[in-house]
Coordinates of C-alpha atoms in Angstrom, one line a residue:
Chain M
M1188 CA -14.9 48.3 26.3
P1189 CA -14.0 51.6 27.2
D1190 CA -14.0 52.6 30.5
V1191 CA -14.3 56.5 30.8
K1192 CA -15.5 59.1 33.4
P1193 CA -16.9 62.5 33.2
D1194 CA -14.4 63.4 35.8
I1195 CA -10.8 62.4 35.7
K1196 CA -10.8 62.3 39.6
E1197 CA -13.5 59.7 39.5
R1198 CA -11.8 57.2 37.2
K1199 CA -11.5 53.8 38.2
P1200 CA -9.3 51.1 37.1
A1201 CA -10.7 48.8 34.3
T1202 CA -10.3 45.8 36.2
Q1203 CA -12.5 46.9 39.0
D1204 CA -16.0 45.3 38.7
E1205 CA -19.4 46.9 39.9
S1206 CA -19.1 45.9 43.6
E1207 CA -16.3 48.1 43.7
V1208 CA -17.8 51.5 42.6
P1209 CA -16.6 54.0 45.3
D1210 CA -19.2 54.5 48.1
G1211 CA -21.8 57.1 47.5
K1212 CA -21.5 56.8 43.7
V1213 CA -23.4 54.9 41.0
Q1214 CA -22.2 52.8 38.1
I1215 CA -24.0 54.2 34.8
T1216 CA -23.5 52.3 31.6
V1217 CA -24.0 54.3 28.4
I1218 CA -25.0 52.2 25.5
L1219 CA -24.4 53.6 21.9
G1220 CA -24.8 51.1 19.2
E1221 CA -22.3 48.3 19.9
Q1222 CA -20.3 50.6 22.1
T1223 CA -20.6 50.8 25.8
F1224 CA -19.4 53.7 28.2
K1225 CA -19.1 53.0 32.2
Y1226 CA -19.2 56.0 34.5
A1227 CA -19.2 56.1 38.2
V1228 CA -21.0 59.4 39.4
K1229 CA -22.6 60.8 42.2
P1230 CA -26.7 60.9 42.5
T1231 CA -26.4 64.6 42.5
T1232 CA -24.2 64.9 39.6
A1233 CA -25.7 66.5 36.7
F1234 CA -25.8 64.4 33.7
K1235 CA -23.9 67.2 31.4
K1236 CA -20.7 65.7 32.1
V1237 CA -21.9 62.3 31.3
F1238 CA -23.0 63.4 28.0
E1239 CA -19.9 65.6 27.2
T1240 CA -17.7 62.6 27.9
T1241 CA -19.2 60.5 25.8
E1242 CA -19.7 62.8 22.9
K1243 CA -15.9 63.3 23.2
Q1244 CA -15.4 59.5 23.2
V1245 CA -17.3 59.1 19.7
A1246 CA -16.0 62.5 18.2
A1247 CA -19.4 63.8 18.1
S1248 CA -20.3 67.4 18.0
P1249 CA -21.7 68.8 21.2
G1250 CA -25.7 68.3 21.3
T1251 CA -26.0 65.8 18.7
L1252 CA -26.5 62.5 20.9
R1253 CA -29.9 61.8 22.7
F1254 CA -29.7 60.1 26.0
H1255 CA -32.6 58.0 27.2
Y1256 CA -33.3 56.1 30.6
N1257 CA -36.1 53.8 30.5
G1258 CA -37.7 55.7 27.4
Q1259 CA -37.2 59.2 29.5
R1260 CA -35.4 61.7 27.5
L1261 CA -32.6 63.1 29.7
R1262 CA -31.5 66.8 30.1
P1263 CA -28.1 68.0 30.7
Q1264 CA -28.9 69.2 34.2
Q1265 CA -30.7 66.2 35.5
T1266 CA -29.2 64.1 38.2
L1267 CA -30.2 60.5 39.3
E1268 CA -31.8 61.7 42.0
E1269 CA -33.9 63.9 40.0
I1270 CA -35.1 61.1 37.4
E1271 CA -35.5 58.6 40.3
A1272 CA -33.6 56.1 38.8
E1273 CA -33.8 52.4 40.4
L1274 CA -30.4 51.8 41.9
D1275 CA -31.3 48.4 42.9
E1276 CA -30.6 47.4 39.0
P1277 CA -28.2 48.5 36.7
V1278 CA -28.5 52.1 35.6
E1279 CA -28.6 52.0 31.4
F1280 CA -28.5 55.3 29.7
H1281 CA -29.2 54.6 25.6
A1282 CA -27.7 57.2 23.4
Q1283 CA -28.7 57.8 19.8
L1284 CA -27.7 59.9 17.0
E1285 CA -30.1 63.1 16.2
Q1286 CA -32.7 62.0 13.6
I1287 CA -33.8 64.3 11.0
G1288 CA -36.4 63.8 8.2
G1289 CA -37.9 65.4 5.4
A1290 CA -38.2 63.1 2.1
Chain G
M1179 CA -48.2 92.6 20.1
Q1180 CA -51.2 93.6 22.5
S1181 CA -52.4 90.0 22.0
Y1182 CA -49.3 88.5 22.7
K1183 CA -49.1 90.4 25.9
V1184 CA -52.4 89.2 27.1
V1185 CA -51.2 85.4 26.1
A1186 CA -48.1 86.0 27.9
K1187 CA -49.9 87.1 31.2
F1188 CA -52.0 84.4 30.8
L1189 CA -49.4 82.0 30.7
G1190 CA -48.0 83.4 33.8
L1191 CA -44.9 84.5 32.0
G1192 CA -42.5 87.3 33.4
P1193 CA -42.1 90.5 32.2
F1194 CA -39.0 89.4 29.7
F1195 CA -41.2 87.4 27.6
C1196 CA -43.8 90.0 27.6
T1197 CA -41.6 93.0 26.1
R1198 CA -40.1 90.9 23.3
S1199 CA -41.4 91.0 19.6
F1200 CA -41.9 87.7 18.1
P1201 CA -42.8 86.7 14.2
P1202 CA -46.3 86.4 12.9
S1203 CA -46.5 82.5 13.3
T1204 CA -45.4 82.4 17.1
F1205 CA -48.4 85.0 17.7
L1206 CA -50.6 82.5 16.0
L1207 CA -48.9 79.7 18.1
L1208 CA -49.2 81.8 21.3
N1209 CA -52.7 83.2 20.8
P1210 CA -55.6 81.3 21.5
N1211 CA -58.9 82.7 20.3
V1212 CA -60.6 82.3 23.8
P1213 CA -59.3 82.4 27.2
G1214 CA -58.3 79.0 28.8
A1215 CA -57.9 77.8 25.2
L1216 CA -54.9 75.9 25.9
E1217 CA -57.0 73.5 28.0
S1218 CA -59.0 72.7 25.5
A1219 CA -57.8 70.3 22.4
Q1220 CA -60.5 71.8 20.3
V1221 CA -58.6 75.2 19.9
N1222 CA -55.5 74.7 21.3
P1223 CA -52.8 76.1 19.0
L1224 CA -50.0 73.9 20.2
L1225 CA -51.6 70.9 18.4
D1226 CA -51.4 72.4 15.2
P1227 CA -48.6 70.7 13.5
L1228 CA -48.3 73.1 10.7
L1229 CA -47.9 76.0 13.0
M1230 CA -45.3 74.1 15.3
T1231 CA -43.4 73.5 12.4
L1232 CA -43.5 77.1 11.0
A1233 CA -43.3 78.7 14.1
L1234 CA -40.0 76.8 14.9
G1235 CA -38.7 77.8 11.7
D1236 CA -39.4 80.9 11.9
L1237 CA -38.1 81.6 15.3
M1238 CA -34.8 79.6 14.1
A1239 CA -34.6 82.3 11.6
C1240 CA -35.2 85.1 13.4
H1241 CA -32.5 84.0 16.3
L1242 CA -35.2 83.9 18.8
Y1243 CA -35.6 80.0 18.6
S1244 CA -34.7 79.4 22.2
D1245 CA -37.3 81.5 23.5
L1246 CA -40.0 79.2 22.3
P1247 CA -39.6 75.7 23.7
Q1248 CA -39.5 77.7 27.2
I1249 CA -42.8 79.3 26.5
V1250 CA -44.3 76.2 24.9
L1251 CA -42.8 74.2 28.2
M1252 CA -44.5 76.8 30.4
S1253 CA -47.8 76.5 28.6
I1254 CA -47.7 72.8 28.8
Q1255 CA -46.6 72.8 32.5
N1256 CA -49.7 75.4 33.4
V1257 CA -52.1 73.0 31.5
A1258 CA -50.9 70.0 33.6
N1259 CA -50.9 71.7 36.7
R1260 CA -54.6 72.9 36.1
K1261 CA -55.6 69.8 34.6
Y1262 CA -54.0 67.2 37.0
G1263 CA -53.2 69.1 40.0
Q1264 CA -49.8 67.6 39.7
K1265 CA -46.3 68.6 38.3
P1266 CA -45.7 66.9 34.9
Q1267 CA -42.5 65.3 34.0
P1268 CA -39.7 67.3 32.8
H1269 CA -39.7 67.8 29.2
H1270 CA -36.8 68.0 27.0
L1271 CA -35.9 71.6 25.8
P1272 CA -34.3 71.2 22.4
S1273 CA -31.1 73.2 22.0
P1274 CA -31.1 75.6 19.1
E1275 CA -27.6 73.6 17.7
G1276 CA -29.6 70.6 17.6
L1277 CA -32.2 72.0 15.3
S1278 CA -30.0 73.5 12.8
M1279 CA -31.8 71.8 10.1
L1280 CA -35.1 73.6 10.8
Q1281 CA -33.4 76.5 8.8
V1282 CA -34.4 74.4 5.7
S1283 CA -37.3 73.5 7.4
Q1284 CA -36.9 69.7 7.7
V1285 CA -38.1 68.3 11.1
N1286 CA -35.9 66.7 13.7
D1287 CA -36.6 64.7 16.4
D1288 CA -36.6 67.4 19.0
A1289 CA -39.5 69.2 17.3
I1290 CA -41.7 66.0 16.9
N1291 CA -40.9 65.0 20.8
L1292 CA -41.9 68.2 21.8
Y1293 CA -45.1 67.9 19.8
I1294 CA -45.6 64.7 21.2
D1295 CA -45.4 66.1 24.7
V1296 CA -48.1 68.4 23.8
L1297 CA -50.3 65.4 22.2
K1298 CA -50.2 63.2 25.7
M1299 CA -51.8 66.0 27.4
F1300 CA -54.7 65.5 25.5
A1301 CA -54.7 61.7 24.5
H1302 CA -56.8 59.4 26.8
P1303 CA -54.6 57.1 29.2
T1304 CA -55.4 54.0 27.3
V1305 CA -53.5 55.7 24.0
H1306 CA -49.7 56.2 24.5
V1307 CA -47.6 57.8 21.9
F1308 CA -43.9 56.7 22.1
N1309 CA -41.1 59.1 21.1
T1310 CA -38.9 59.0 18.1
F1311 CA -36.5 57.0 19.3
F1312 CA -38.8 53.9 20.5
F1313 CA -38.8 52.3 16.9
S1314 CA -35.1 52.8 16.8
C1315 CA -34.3 50.8 20.0
L1316 CA -37.0 48.3 18.8
H1317 CA -35.0 47.5 16.0
D1318 CA -32.0 46.3 18.1
G1319 CA -34.4 43.9 20.0
F1320 CA -37.4 44.0 22.2
T1321 CA -35.3 44.0 25.4
K1322 CA -34.0 47.1 24.5
V1323 CA -37.7 48.6 24.9
A1324 CA -39.3 46.4 27.6
S1325 CA -38.7 49.0 30.4
W1326 CA -40.3 51.6 28.3
H1327 CA -43.5 49.9 28.8
K1328 CA -43.6 50.5 32.8
N1329 CA -45.7 53.5 32.8
L1330 CA -48.6 51.7 30.5
C1331 CA -51.8 49.8 31.8
H1332 CA -50.9 46.2 31.9
P1333 CA -51.6 44.0 30.2
V1334 CA -51.1 46.0 27.2
F1335 CA -53.2 43.7 25.1
M1336 CA -56.3 44.1 27.4
Y1337 CA -56.2 47.4 28.8
M1338 CA -54.3 49.8 26.1
E1339 CA -56.6 51.0 23.6
R1340 CA -53.8 51.9 21.1
I1341 CA -49.9 52.7 20.9
V1342 CA -48.5 54.9 18.4
M1343 CA -45.0 55.2 17.3
P1344 CA -42.9 57.5 14.9
I1345 CA -40.7 56.0 12.8
H1346 CA -37.5 57.5 11.8
L1347 CA -35.8 55.9 8.4
R1348 CA -32.2 57.3 8.8
S1349 CA -31.1 55.7 5.6
Q1350 CA -34.0 57.5 3.7
N1351 CA -33.9 60.9 5.6
H1352 CA -37.8 60.0 6.2
W1353 CA -40.3 60.2 9.1
A1354 CA -43.5 57.7 9.3
V1355 CA -45.9 56.5 11.7
V1356 CA -47.4 53.2 13.1
S1357 CA -50.5 53.0 15.1
I1358 CA -51.3 49.7 17.0
D1359 CA -54.9 49.5 17.5
F1360 CA -55.4 46.6 20.5
K1361 CA -58.9 46.7 20.6
R1362 CA -59.3 45.8 16.9
C1363 CA -56.3 44.1 16.1
I1364 CA -55.3 46.4 13.5
V1365 CA -51.6 47.8 12.9
M1366 CA -52.0 50.8 10.5
Y1367 CA -48.9 52.2 8.7
L1368 CA -49.2 55.6 7.7
D1369 CA -46.4 57.5 5.5
S1370 CA -46.8 60.6 3.5
I1371 CA -44.4 59.0 0.8
F1372 CA -45.7 55.3 0.7
W1373 CA -43.4 52.8 -0.3
L1374 CA -44.2 49.2 -0.1
R1375 CA -40.8 48.0 0.5
N1376 CA -40.8 50.2 3.8
F1377 CA -44.5 48.9 4.8
K1378 CA -42.9 45.4 4.3
F1379 CA -39.8 46.1 6.6
I1380 CA -42.2 47.8 9.4
K1381 CA -44.7 45.0 9.2
M1382 CA -41.9 42.5 10.2
I1383 CA -40.6 44.5 13.0
V1384 CA -43.9 45.3 14.3
A1385 CA -45.2 41.6 14.1
K1386 CA -42.2 40.5 16.1
Y1387 CA -42.7 43.3 18.8
L1388 CA -46.2 42.3 19.1
A1389 CA -45.1 38.8 19.8
D1390 CA -42.7 39.6 22.1
L1391 CA -44.7 42.0 24.0
A1392 CA -47.3 39.1 24.4
A1393 CA -44.4 36.9 25.6
H1394 CA -43.1 39.4 27.9
E1395 CA -46.8 39.8 29.7
S1396 CA -47.4 36.1 29.5
C1397 CA -50.5 36.8 27.1
S1398 CA -51.5 34.6 24.3
F1399 CA -51.0 35.8 20.9
D1400 CA -52.2 35.0 17.3
L1401 CA -50.6 36.9 14.2
E1402 CA -53.3 35.5 12.0
A1403 CA -55.8 37.5 13.9
W1404 CA -54.0 40.7 13.1
T1405 CA -54.4 42.9 10.0
F1406 CA -51.7 45.3 8.9
V1407 CA -52.9 48.2 7.0
G1408 CA -50.6 50.3 4.7
S1409 CA -51.2 52.2 1.5
E1410 CA -51.3 55.6 0.0
E1411 CA -54.7 56.0 1.2
T1412 CA -54.1 55.6 4.9
S1413 CA -52.0 58.9 4.8
P1414 CA -52.3 61.9 2.6
Q1415 CA -49.2 62.1 0.2
Q1416 CA -47.1 65.1 0.3
T1417 CA -46.1 67.3 -2.8
G1418 CA -43.0 69.1 -1.0
V1419 CA -39.9 67.4 -1.0
I1420 CA -39.2 68.2 2.8
D1421 CA -42.5 67.9 4.4
C1422 CA -42.8 64.2 5.6
G1423 CA -42.3 65.7 9.3
V1424 CA -45.6 67.8 9.2
F1425 CA -47.5 65.0 7.8
V1426 CA -46.3 63.0 10.6
M1427 CA -47.1 65.4 13.3
A1428 CA -50.4 65.2 11.7
N1429 CA -50.6 61.6 11.6
L1430 CA -49.8 61.3 15.2
H1431 CA -52.2 63.7 16.3
N1432 CA -55.0 61.5 14.8
C1433 CA -53.7 58.4 15.8
A1434 CA -53.7 60.0 19.7
G1435 CA -57.6 60.2 19.1
I1436 CA -57.6 63.9 19.4
Q1437 CA -60.6 65.6 18.0
P1438 CA -61.1 67.5 15.8
W1439 CA -59.0 65.4 13.1
K1440 CA -56.0 67.1 11.4
V1441 CA -56.2 66.3 7.8
L1442 CA -53.3 68.0 6.0
H1443 CA -54.2 68.9 2.2
P1444 CA -51.2 67.4 0.0
T1445 CA -50.4 71.0 -1.1
E1446 CA -51.1 72.7 2.2
V1447 CA -47.8 72.7 3.8
V1448 CA -45.8 73.7 0.3
A1449 CA -48.6 76.8 0.5
A1450 CA -48.0 77.5 4.0
R1451 CA -44.3 77.5 3.5
A1452 CA -44.4 79.9 0.5
S1453 CA -46.7 82.3 2.4
S1454 CA -44.7 82.6 5.4
S1455 CA -41.7 83.8 3.3
H1456 CA -41.7 86.8 5.6
L1457 CA -38.4 85.9 7.1
P1458 CA -35.4 88.0 7.4

């Protein structure tokens, strides 16, 4: 299971569990198919960093992944504070590839 | 141009928007017939799937695409503020890069979800339209979508009239719609290129979804009481090869229960695309 962060300074060792997330930060799990990525972010950090890091991890072009939280589409400028994430339960973002259809 | 300026002023847009020139379909999209039309589902141009698709395609081709979502968003917010007296949920603004396929006029998730955002402003609270990613998540199991039901009336089987979901079939590059009518216990599958194999697949997933939803809400559920309807009669069949997105938008509109109905003629979309060939 990859354990990556949007900011290299925020990286925590892979052996740490959820209880060891640095003070003032919240652990986010991004689920993309079978893959999961964990980040520790401040409630005021814009998701842009999370999105870009995930896209780099899976070698996806910028803007081609869609991120959701409880069915709500997330925008790069939003933060955990803004979406009023329920921090008493694990915060899971679901990522999906762009959908296109014609025929 | 003058009419656009009036609309821009009506929407409360700044001078930047009031002095730009936009392609004709955008005029149509933004030019309500009467003042205050944006509050009315009867004449709201934002609810027209064909106009919406053509306008997005035009703007893309004219390199003005990034302006449209901003305008649509602002008009949605204006309607929401007036209708509900509250700030609406933030809407996602599609990125021009993400919509590159619109150059060939196929429709992607951003376009359909933007349209769903508009529909939800006019749909009855007991009718819910999920976004395009719901079905993909549901395919991975009900637990992935359990939290998506938080804002619905519970128990869903008792208080919701209808749940509507767009279906994206990635392997076929295709869009379709499923409407679940809880009052009449009918699941309707609307597909502009009906294929029995797809219907059987969708039927299996939706039947399991209903059973899981009932278990999640501790409701009784009897699959035998439900009717699954799907055929070439449930949706107009498209004649163009890239038009399913537009038909899906029209079907979503009707399933959301918004009057008047948007019934597309099979050749209407092809004809509209041909007549909008004014693009550079």
